[in-house]
Short mmCIF file of C-alpha atoms in Angstrom, two decimals:
data_model
loop_
_atom_site.label_atom_id
_atom_site.label_comp_id
_atom_site.label_asym_id
_atom_site.label_seq_id
_atom_site.Cartn_x
_atom_site.Cartn_y
_atom_site.Cartn_z
CA MET A 1 162.52 -74.22 6.38
CA LEU A 2 159.42 -76.22 5.81
CA GLN A 3 157.38 -73.08 6.19
CA LEU A 4 159.59 -71.39 3.45
CA ILE A 5 159.15 -74.19 1.11
CA HIS A 6 155.34 -74.12 1.51
CA PHE A 7 155.39 -70.41 1.22
CA LYS A 8 157.14 -70.68 -2.13
CA ASN A 9 154.97 -73.43 -3.25
CA ASP A 10 151.86 -71.42 -2.22
CA ALA A 11 153.18 -68.40 -4.11
CA ARG A 12 153.75 -70.48 -7.21
CA GLN A 13 150.28 -72.07 -6.85
CA ILE A 14 148.66 -68.63 -6.64
CA MET A 15 150.68 -67.27 -9.60
CA ARG A 16 149.43 -70.21 -11.64
CA ASP A 17 145.89 -69.42 -10.92
CA PRO A 18 145.22 -66.28 -13.08
CA ILE A 19 142.17 -65.45 -11.13
CA MET A 20 144.06 -65.37 -7.72
CA THR A 21 147.06 -63.35 -9.36
CA MET A 22 144.61 -60.81 -10.69
CA LEU A 23 142.87 -60.47 -7.35
CA LEU A 24 146.08 -60.09 -5.51
CA PHE A 25 147.24 -57.41 -7.95
CA ALA A 26 143.87 -55.59 -7.92
CA PRO A 27 145.17 -53.31 -5.28
CA LEU A 28 147.85 -51.86 -7.54
CA LEU A 29 145.05 -50.99 -10.01
CA LEU A 30 143.08 -49.33 -7.09
CA LEU A 31 146.16 -47.31 -6.27
CA ILE A 32 146.27 -46.07 -9.79
CA VAL A 33 142.59 -45.15 -9.75
CA PHE A 34 143.05 -43.32 -6.50
CA LYS A 35 146.23 -41.53 -7.82
CA LEU A 36 144.06 -40.33 -10.83
CA LEU A 37 141.29 -39.21 -8.43
CA VAL A 38 143.69 -37.41 -6.23
CA LEU A 39 145.17 -35.73 -9.28
CA LEU A 40 141.87 -34.84 -11.03
CA LEU A 41 139.15 -34.38 -8.32
CA PRO A 42 140.52 -31.71 -6.08
CA PRO A 43 141.00 -29.10 -8.85
CA PHE A 44 137.47 -29.96 -10.04
CA LEU A 45 135.94 -29.56 -6.60
CA ASN A 46 137.78 -26.38 -5.94
CA ALA A 47 136.79 -24.80 -9.31
CA LYS A 48 133.12 -25.89 -9.22
CA PHE A 49 132.25 -25.80 -5.43
CA GLY A 50 135.12 -23.93 -3.84
CA PHE A 51 135.88 -26.92 -1.80
CA ASP A 52 139.35 -27.47 -0.52
CA VAL A 53 140.34 -31.11 -0.22
CA ALA A 54 143.78 -30.55 1.36
CA PRO A 55 142.68 -30.73 5.05
CA TYR A 56 141.18 -34.05 4.39
CA ASN A 57 144.24 -35.62 2.98
CA PRO A 58 145.03 -37.82 6.11
CA TYR A 59 141.48 -39.28 5.83
CA ILE A 60 141.90 -40.02 2.15
CA LEU A 61 145.25 -41.84 2.72
CA SER A 62 143.83 -43.70 5.61
CA PHE A 63 140.76 -44.74 3.55
CA VAL A 64 143.22 -46.02 0.76
CA LEU A 65 145.17 -47.97 3.05
CA ILE A 66 142.22 -49.59 4.93
CA VAL A 67 140.43 -50.29 1.61
CA ASN A 68 143.60 -51.89 0.02
CA SER A 69 144.53 -53.99 3.02
CA GLY A 70 140.96 -55.00 3.71
CA MET A 71 140.49 -56.18 0.19
CA LEU A 72 143.39 -58.36 0.41
CA GLY A 73 142.16 -59.79 3.79
CA ILE A 74 138.75 -60.61 2.16
CA VAL A 75 140.43 -62.37 -0.68
CA THR A 76 142.40 -64.39 1.85
CA GLY A 77 139.38 -64.97 3.78
CA PHE A 78 137.30 -66.28 0.79
CA MET A 79 140.40 -68.39 -0.34
CA MET A 80 140.28 -70.07 3.09
CA LEU A 81 136.48 -70.47 3.01
CA ASP A 82 136.62 -72.20 -0.35
CA GLU A 83 139.44 -74.45 0.98
CA ARG A 84 137.31 -75.33 3.95
CA ASP A 85 134.35 -76.18 1.74
CA GLY A 86 136.38 -78.13 -0.60
CA LYS A 87 138.19 -79.99 2.32
CA ILE A 88 141.52 -78.79 1.04
CA ALA A 89 142.16 -77.16 4.52
CA GLU A 90 141.67 -80.47 6.18
CA LEU A 91 144.02 -82.11 3.96
CA MET A 92 146.69 -79.40 4.45
CA GLU A 93 146.23 -79.72 8.19
CA ILE A 94 147.48 -83.32 8.20
CA THR A 95 150.44 -82.70 6.17
CA PRO A 96 153.76 -81.66 8.00
CA LEU A 97 152.64 -78.12 7.67
CA GLY A 98 150.02 -78.64 10.30
CA LYS A 99 147.11 -76.39 11.43
CA SER A 100 149.19 -73.53 12.56
CA GLY A 101 151.43 -73.84 9.64
CA TYR A 102 148.49 -73.59 7.20
CA LEU A 103 147.15 -70.55 9.00
CA VAL A 104 150.46 -68.76 9.09
CA ASN A 105 151.11 -69.72 5.45
CA ARG A 106 147.75 -68.39 4.21
CA LEU A 107 147.81 -65.13 6.11
CA SER A 108 151.39 -64.23 5.79
CA PHE A 109 151.39 -64.25 2.00
CA THR A 110 148.74 -61.52 1.67
CA SER A 111 149.99 -59.72 4.79
CA ILE A 112 153.39 -59.32 3.18
CA LEU A 113 151.76 -58.11 0.00
CA SER A 114 149.58 -55.65 2.04
CA PHE A 115 152.79 -54.32 3.62
CA ILE A 116 154.39 -53.77 0.35
CA TYR A 117 151.27 -52.10 -1.25
CA ALA A 118 150.93 -49.88 1.87
CA PHE A 119 154.63 -48.72 1.73
CA THR A 120 154.69 -48.01 -1.90
CA GLY A 121 151.24 -46.69 -2.01
CA ILE A 122 152.06 -44.03 0.54
CA TYR A 123 154.96 -42.86 -1.64
CA PHE A 124 153.02 -43.21 -4.84
CA LEU A 125 150.04 -41.18 -3.68
CA ASN A 126 152.17 -38.45 -2.15
CA LEU A 127 149.49 -36.98 -0.25
CA LEU A 128 151.33 -36.05 2.91
CA GLU A 129 154.96 -35.87 4.08
CA LEU A 130 155.40 -38.66 6.58
CA PRO A 131 158.56 -39.89 8.43
CA LEU A 132 160.05 -43.12 7.26
CA PHE A 133 159.24 -44.66 10.64
CA SER A 134 155.59 -43.68 10.27
CA ILE A 135 155.45 -45.21 6.84
CA ALA A 136 156.89 -48.38 8.12
CA LEU A 137 154.44 -48.43 11.06
CA LEU A 138 151.43 -47.80 8.89
CA SER A 139 152.60 -50.50 6.52
CA LEU A 140 152.73 -52.93 9.45
CA LEU A 141 149.41 -52.01 10.86
CA ALA A 142 147.87 -52.49 7.22
CA ALA A 143 149.52 -56.01 7.11
CA VAL A 144 148.06 -56.89 10.42
CA TYR A 145 144.69 -55.33 9.26
CA THR A 146 144.75 -57.84 6.33
CA ALA A 147 145.38 -60.82 8.60
CA ILE A 148 142.52 -59.39 10.75
CA MET A 149 140.09 -59.29 7.92
CA GLY A 150 141.01 -62.62 6.57
CA LEU A 151 140.51 -64.26 10.04
CA LEU A 152 137.24 -62.40 10.69
CA LEU A 153 135.95 -63.91 7.57
CA VAL A 154 136.97 -67.44 8.04
CA THR A 155 136.27 -67.56 11.83
CA TRP A 156 132.94 -66.12 11.68
CA ALA A 157 131.42 -67.29 8.49
CA ASP A 158 129.92 -70.64 8.09
CA ASP A 159 129.63 -70.62 4.34
CA LYS A 160 130.20 -68.46 1.23
CA VAL A 161 126.97 -66.42 1.55
CA LYS A 162 127.70 -65.77 5.35
CA GLY A 163 131.10 -64.73 4.08
CA LEU A 164 129.59 -62.28 1.62
CA THR A 165 127.24 -60.90 4.31
CA LEU A 166 130.22 -60.38 6.74
CA ALA A 167 132.36 -58.86 4.05
CA LYS A 168 129.49 -56.31 3.46
CA GLY A 169 129.16 -55.73 7.01
CA LEU A 170 132.85 -55.27 7.60
CA ASN A 171 132.60 -52.16 5.34
CA VAL A 172 131.20 -50.43 8.27
CA LEU A 173 134.59 -50.46 10.00
CA VAL A 174 135.86 -47.88 7.65
CA LEU A 175 133.56 -45.48 9.24
CA PHE A 176 135.92 -45.65 12.46
CA ALA A 177 138.62 -43.92 10.37
CA PHE A 178 136.59 -40.84 10.06
CA THR A 179 135.04 -40.37 13.53
CA ASP A 180 137.04 -37.27 14.25
CA LEU A 181 135.16 -35.52 11.48
CA PHE A 182 131.69 -36.30 13.11
CA SER A 183 132.44 -34.69 16.61
CA LEU A 184 130.18 -37.38 18.25
CA ASN A 185 131.84 -38.49 21.59
CA TRP A 186 130.24 -41.80 21.66
CA LEU A 187 131.24 -42.75 18.15
CA THR A 188 134.92 -41.53 18.80
CA CYS A 189 135.01 -43.62 22.04
CA LEU A 190 133.68 -46.67 20.33
CA SER A 191 136.16 -46.19 17.33
CA TRP A 192 139.06 -46.58 19.89
CA PHE A 193 138.43 -50.31 19.89
CA PHE A 194 138.71 -50.75 16.27
CA PRO A 195 141.91 -50.73 14.09
CA PRO A 196 140.84 -48.19 11.27
CA HIS A 197 140.67 -45.38 13.96
CA TRP A 198 144.36 -45.98 14.71
CA ILE A 199 145.49 -45.95 11.17
CA THR A 200 144.12 -42.28 10.70
CA ALA A 201 145.39 -41.42 14.18
CA MET A 202 149.03 -42.70 13.09
CA ILE A 203 148.74 -40.51 10.02
CA LYS A 204 147.66 -37.47 11.89
CA SER A 205 150.11 -37.67 14.76
CA PRO A 206 153.10 -39.84 13.61
CA TRP A 207 155.19 -39.19 16.71
CA HIS A 208 152.47 -39.65 19.46
CA LEU A 209 154.01 -42.43 21.54
CA PRO A 210 150.80 -43.40 23.43
CA GLY A 211 148.94 -43.38 20.20
CA ILE A 212 151.53 -45.85 18.70
CA ALA A 213 151.20 -47.99 21.63
CA ALA A 214 147.43 -48.09 21.53
CA ALA A 215 147.46 -48.85 17.64
CA LEU A 216 149.67 -51.68 18.18
CA LEU A 217 147.77 -52.95 21.13
CA VAL A 218 144.46 -52.75 19.27
CA HIS A 219 145.72 -54.46 16.12
CA LEU A 220 147.57 -57.20 17.93
CA GLY A 221 144.69 -57.67 20.41
CA TRP A 222 142.26 -58.23 17.51
CA LEU A 223 144.71 -60.52 15.78
CA SER A 224 145.30 -62.68 19.02
CA MET A 225 141.54 -62.88 19.73
CA LEU A 226 140.80 -64.07 16.27
CA ILE A 227 143.53 -66.53 16.22
CA ILE A 228 142.15 -67.97 19.43
CA GLY A 229 138.77 -68.00 17.83
CA TYR A 230 140.09 -69.84 14.64
CA TRP A 231 141.74 -72.47 16.89
CA ARG A 232 138.60 -72.87 18.95
CA ARG A 233 136.51 -73.32 15.92
CA ALA A 234 138.98 -75.81 14.25
CA ALA A 235 139.05 -77.88 17.42
CA MET B 1 101.33 -69.27 -5.45
CA ARG B 2 104.55 -71.30 -6.15
CA LEU B 3 106.21 -68.08 -6.77
CA LEU B 4 104.97 -66.50 -3.60
CA HIS B 5 106.27 -69.55 -1.61
CA ALA B 6 109.72 -69.22 -3.36
CA ILE B 7 109.96 -65.47 -2.60
CA TRP B 8 109.09 -66.16 1.06
CA ALA B 9 111.57 -68.99 1.34
CA ASP B 10 114.35 -66.86 -0.20
CA ILE B 11 113.46 -63.86 2.09
CA ARG B 12 113.63 -66.31 5.25
CA PHE B 13 117.10 -67.54 3.92
CA GLN B 14 118.21 -63.99 3.52
CA ILE B 15 117.19 -63.18 7.08
CA LYS B 16 118.94 -66.39 8.38
CA GLN B 17 122.03 -65.35 6.58
CA GLY B 18 122.12 -61.97 8.20
CA PHE B 19 121.40 -59.85 5.26
CA TYR B 20 118.75 -57.84 6.96
CA LEU B 21 120.88 -57.27 10.07
CA VAL B 22 123.85 -56.29 8.03
CA TYR B 23 121.68 -53.79 6.27
CA VAL B 24 120.30 -52.42 9.55
CA ILE B 25 124.00 -51.59 10.54
CA ILE B 26 124.87 -50.43 7.14
CA THR B 27 121.86 -47.97 7.19
CA LEU B 28 122.75 -46.56 10.53
CA MET B 29 126.21 -45.99 9.29
CA TYR B 30 124.84 -44.00 6.30
CA LEU B 31 122.44 -42.06 8.46
CA VAL B 32 125.31 -41.00 10.65
CA ILE B 33 127.28 -39.93 7.63
CA LEU B 34 124.34 -38.20 5.96
CA SER B 35 123.51 -36.18 9.09
CA PHE B 36 126.87 -34.38 8.60
CA ILE B 37 126.13 -33.54 4.85
CA PRO B 38 124.87 -29.91 4.22
CA GLN B 39 121.29 -29.74 3.47
CA ASP B 40 121.90 -28.36 -0.08
CA LEU B 41 124.05 -31.32 -1.10
CA LEU B 42 121.54 -33.97 -0.01
CA PRO B 43 119.71 -34.12 -3.31
CA VAL B 44 122.87 -35.09 -4.94
CA VAL B 45 124.50 -37.15 -2.13
CA LEU B 46 121.33 -39.19 -1.31
CA PRO B 47 120.63 -40.67 -4.71
CA VAL B 48 124.22 -41.57 -5.14
CA VAL B 49 124.27 -43.40 -1.82
CA VAL B 50 121.04 -45.26 -2.69
CA PHE B 51 122.22 -46.14 -6.15
CA THR B 52 125.66 -47.40 -5.16
CA ASP B 53 124.60 -49.43 -2.23
CA PRO B 54 121.06 -50.57 -1.54
CA SER B 55 120.17 -50.73 -5.21
CA VAL B 56 123.21 -52.84 -6.21
CA LEU B 57 123.18 -55.24 -3.28
CA GLY B 58 121.75 -58.00 -5.35
CA LEU B 59 124.82 -58.06 -7.55
CA PHE B 60 127.08 -58.49 -4.52
CA PHE B 61 125.02 -61.19 -2.75
CA ILE B 62 123.54 -63.40 -5.68
CA GLY B 63 127.02 -64.77 -6.60
CA GLY B 64 127.46 -66.35 -3.26
CA ILE B 65 123.79 -67.46 -3.12
CA ILE B 66 124.04 -69.38 -6.44
CA LEU B 67 127.39 -70.82 -5.60
CA LEU B 68 126.23 -71.96 -2.29
CA GLU B 69 123.07 -73.60 -3.80
CA LYS B 70 125.28 -75.18 -6.40
CA VAL B 71 127.36 -76.85 -3.68
CA GLN B 72 124.38 -77.84 -1.63
CA GLY B 73 122.64 -79.38 -4.71
CA VAL B 74 119.71 -77.04 -4.47
CA LEU B 75 120.00 -76.35 -8.28
CA MET B 76 119.67 -79.94 -9.15
CA VAL B 77 116.57 -80.24 -6.99
CA VAL B 78 115.15 -77.19 -8.64
CA VAL B 79 115.47 -78.88 -12.03
CA VAL B 80 113.39 -81.81 -10.95
CA SER B 81 110.88 -79.73 -8.79
CA PRO B 82 107.79 -77.98 -10.14
CA LEU B 83 109.48 -74.64 -9.74
CA ARG B 84 110.32 -73.32 -13.09
CA THR B 85 113.65 -71.48 -13.98
CA VAL B 86 111.64 -68.38 -14.58
CA GLU B 87 109.98 -68.52 -11.11
CA TYR B 88 113.45 -69.38 -9.60
CA ILE B 89 114.99 -66.28 -11.12
CA LEU B 90 112.05 -64.03 -10.37
CA SER B 91 112.20 -65.18 -6.79
CA LYS B 92 115.68 -64.18 -6.39
CA VAL B 93 115.25 -60.85 -8.08
CA VAL B 94 112.14 -60.00 -6.07
CA SER B 95 113.46 -61.08 -2.77
CA LEU B 96 116.70 -59.03 -3.07
CA GLY B 97 114.73 -56.11 -4.57
CA ILE B 98 112.57 -56.12 -1.37
CA LEU B 99 115.79 -55.68 0.76
CA SER B 100 117.02 -52.98 -1.63
CA LEU B 101 113.62 -51.22 -1.35
CA LEU B 102 113.48 -51.30 2.43
CA ALA B 103 117.08 -50.00 2.83
CA ALA B 104 116.57 -47.20 0.25
CA PHE B 105 113.32 -46.16 1.75
CA VAL B 106 114.64 -46.24 5.52
CA ILE B 107 117.76 -44.24 4.47
CA SER B 108 115.73 -41.69 2.51
CA PHE B 109 112.97 -41.38 5.25
CA PHE B 110 115.34 -40.81 8.13
CA SER B 111 117.54 -38.41 6.27
CA SER B 112 116.61 -34.75 6.69
CA HIS B 113 115.79 -34.27 2.91
CA GLU B 114 112.17 -33.73 2.66
CA ALA B 115 111.27 -33.34 -1.10
CA ILE B 116 111.19 -36.94 -2.15
CA ASN B 117 109.21 -38.36 -4.88
CA TRP B 118 108.42 -41.76 -3.21
CA LEU B 119 106.85 -43.41 -6.27
CA LEU B 120 109.93 -42.51 -8.45
CA LEU B 121 112.20 -43.93 -5.68
CA LEU B 122 110.29 -47.07 -5.60
CA LEU B 123 110.42 -47.58 -9.35
CA ALA B 124 114.23 -46.58 -9.63
CA THR B 125 115.19 -48.89 -6.79
CA ILE B 126 113.23 -51.90 -8.03
CA LEU B 127 114.38 -51.41 -11.72
CA THR B 128 117.96 -50.79 -10.76
CA SER B 129 118.00 -53.65 -8.30
CA GLY B 130 116.56 -56.02 -11.03
CA ILE B 131 119.28 -55.16 -13.46
CA PHE B 132 122.12 -55.60 -11.12
CA THR B 133 120.71 -58.92 -9.64
CA MET B 134 120.23 -60.35 -13.03
CA SER B 135 123.68 -59.29 -14.14
CA GLY B 136 124.91 -61.11 -11.07
CA ILE B 137 123.37 -64.31 -12.25
CA MET B 138 124.68 -63.98 -15.71
CA ILE B 139 128.16 -63.24 -14.40
CA ASN B 140 128.03 -66.20 -12.12
CA ALA B 141 127.93 -68.61 -15.10
CA GLY B 142 131.27 -70.51 -15.09
CA CYS B 143 132.37 -69.32 -11.58
CA GLU B 144 133.44 -71.94 -9.13
CA THR B 145 134.52 -69.67 -6.24
CA VAL B 146 133.54 -66.42 -4.65
CA ASN B 147 136.90 -64.88 -5.56
CA GLN B 148 136.45 -65.80 -9.25
CA TYR B 149 132.82 -64.30 -9.08
CA MET B 150 134.16 -60.98 -7.52
CA LEU B 151 136.93 -60.70 -10.11
CA LYS B 152 134.48 -61.29 -12.90
CA THR B 153 132.10 -58.49 -11.60
CA ILE B 154 135.01 -55.86 -11.86
CA PRO B 155 134.79 -55.22 -15.67
CA TYR B 156 131.06 -55.31 -15.68
CA MET B 157 130.98 -52.88 -12.77
CA LEU B 158 133.50 -50.65 -14.68
CA LEU B 159 131.02 -50.78 -17.71
CA PHE B 160 128.14 -49.70 -15.51
CA VAL B 161 129.90 -47.25 -13.28
CA LEU B 162 132.20 -45.22 -15.52
CA PRO B 163 129.48 -43.95 -17.86
CA CYS B 164 127.68 -42.61 -14.73
CA PHE B 165 130.26 -39.83 -14.54
CA SER B 166 128.76 -38.43 -17.75
CA LEU B 167 125.94 -36.98 -15.26
CA ILE B 168 128.52 -34.32 -14.32
CA GLY B 169 127.52 -32.93 -17.74
CA PHE B 170 129.58 -32.28 -20.92
CA PRO B 171 128.54 -31.88 -24.51
CA TYR B 172 126.48 -34.84 -25.73
CA SER B 173 126.83 -36.48 -22.26
CA TRP B 174 123.05 -37.19 -22.50
CA LEU B 175 123.86 -39.91 -25.08
CA PHE B 176 125.22 -42.11 -22.22
CA THR B 177 121.61 -42.36 -20.90
CA VAL B 178 121.40 -45.40 -23.24
CA VAL B 179 123.70 -47.23 -20.62
CA PRO B 180 121.19 -48.69 -18.15
CA SER B 181 123.04 -47.66 -15.21
CA VAL B 182 123.17 -44.11 -16.36
CA ALA B 183 119.29 -44.12 -16.98
CA ALA B 184 118.80 -45.73 -13.41
CA LEU B 185 120.91 -43.08 -11.80
CA ARG B 186 119.07 -40.38 -13.74
CA LEU B 187 115.73 -41.81 -12.41
CA MET B 188 117.15 -42.08 -9.00
CA MET B 189 118.28 -38.42 -9.13
CA GLY B 190 114.93 -37.62 -10.25
CA ALA B 191 113.25 -39.01 -7.06
CA TYR B 192 115.28 -36.44 -4.99
CA GLN B 193 115.25 -33.47 -7.48
CA ALA B 194 112.72 -32.09 -9.70
CA ILE B 195 112.34 -33.86 -12.99
CA PRO B 196 110.00 -33.40 -15.89
CA TRP B 197 107.28 -36.03 -16.02
CA TYR B 198 107.94 -37.06 -19.55
CA GLU B 199 111.61 -37.76 -18.71
CA ALA B 200 110.61 -39.78 -15.71
CA VAL B 201 108.19 -41.90 -17.81
CA SER B 202 110.62 -42.43 -20.68
CA LEU B 203 113.32 -43.53 -18.19
CA VAL B 204 110.87 -45.91 -16.49
CA VAL B 205 109.79 -47.44 -19.88
CA TYR B 206 113.28 -47.76 -20.93
CA LEU B 207 114.51 -49.43 -17.67
CA ALA B 208 111.36 -51.79 -17.66
CA GLY B 209 112.32 -52.87 -21.24
CA THR B 210 115.89 -53.28 -20.14
CA ASN B 211 114.84 -55.43 -17.22
CA TYR B 212 112.69 -57.59 -19.50
CA LEU B 213 115.56 -58.15 -21.96
CA PHE B 214 117.86 -58.91 -19.09
CA PHE B 215 115.43 -61.34 -17.69
CA ARG B 216 115.03 -63.27 -21.01
CA LEU B 217 118.88 -63.39 -21.31
CA THR B 218 119.30 -64.43 -17.67
CA VAL B 219 116.90 -67.32 -18.03
CA ARG B 220 118.83 -68.43 -21.03
CA VAL B 221 122.13 -68.11 -19.30
CA PHE B 222 121.05 -69.74 -16.21
CA GLU B 223 119.66 -72.80 -17.92
CA ASN B 224 122.50 -73.36 -20.34
CA LYS B 225 125.53 -72.33 -18.33
CA ILE B 226 124.59 -72.85 -14.74
CA VAL B 227 122.15 -75.71 -14.47
CA TYR B 228 122.96 -77.76 -17.60
CA LYS B 229 126.58 -76.29 -18.27
CA ASP B 230 126.01 -76.68 -22.04
#
């Protein structure tokens, strides 16, 4: 109950801050931009260079999901970094909400948004025919990815500048969504340990059970490790 | 001498903050991707990569740097130190420009594209980096958090990026060259493709002038809106 009240207050507080509201709704804008690109670019590329984009649709969808959920994660990470600098996090931790409540509160808000954006985004972009189960799973993975990105930032960065450096470096993770295209064994093997690879894999083979298990394992593994890291840092 | 010390201090700060390490990783990522791009597409893809990442890194990082220096009280110290505002801004622009230049050169050198005009690449990277870093300083005025800064950069980025699509070519698209980012991308393209010398010279002169105007404006905004906050 306490969590719910805090969650409601948090949502209200974010809605009052125009900057945060706009940042949280920026993925919607991004979805519209991607939709326009998906509509306009393939005919242009086909006409001008004879290049067919259709075989790359799973990668495009994966890219959109990763960028959108990653962006929300980075917004969460910077919000928590700012709260740490402003000692607001310390204040929140001594309220009945506590340390874990604060963490759940901050991560869950954007993760839920990420789930909604991923779910609606897949339908809105309409790049591939995916089963409902697969759409739900991809949305769940996107939500976990948002939490992972937020935690990576707040656990590893000491200050705002390190946060920006890290956010820049984390862009490299997107590469792991495309490793199938490069046919480099070492890179493919390396990508197995990173969430973006499994988002693409789940789009390409929605019913592959070992793949589903591995995707969940990698995502939840990263999440658990980062939560432990966050606790160690806070201790 | 004071300026050189400030630049060196900024470079050491950037190394300590991991800027150089991150760019080693990002450069490796680009090299992996570029190795799969067909040779005939490299003269188009390479300038776009160099323009969209190493050249604009200053815009991304300067927001956090100034916000951190504000929190740590560095800006207040700068006001009473012999370092002038002009030198402080130049130091930031030059130090971030060096990182841009290193990343741009390494990406270009290790890519399989051979016909590169290194002098044009040097000029294009420095001039583009200067424009974006100084834009970042101006955007930073009034920002208290990184999220605020990132949000404020979106409209400016759109203003800079959207006109770049004019390079695809349509009637009167050359008129967009008046937008500094389009001129910068045109010059960058010139470093990897053949470009008439008079076009290269006029673009360099135009971008140098834009850098000078941006610099004057940045000094004013920095003093009025960031240090003294009106």
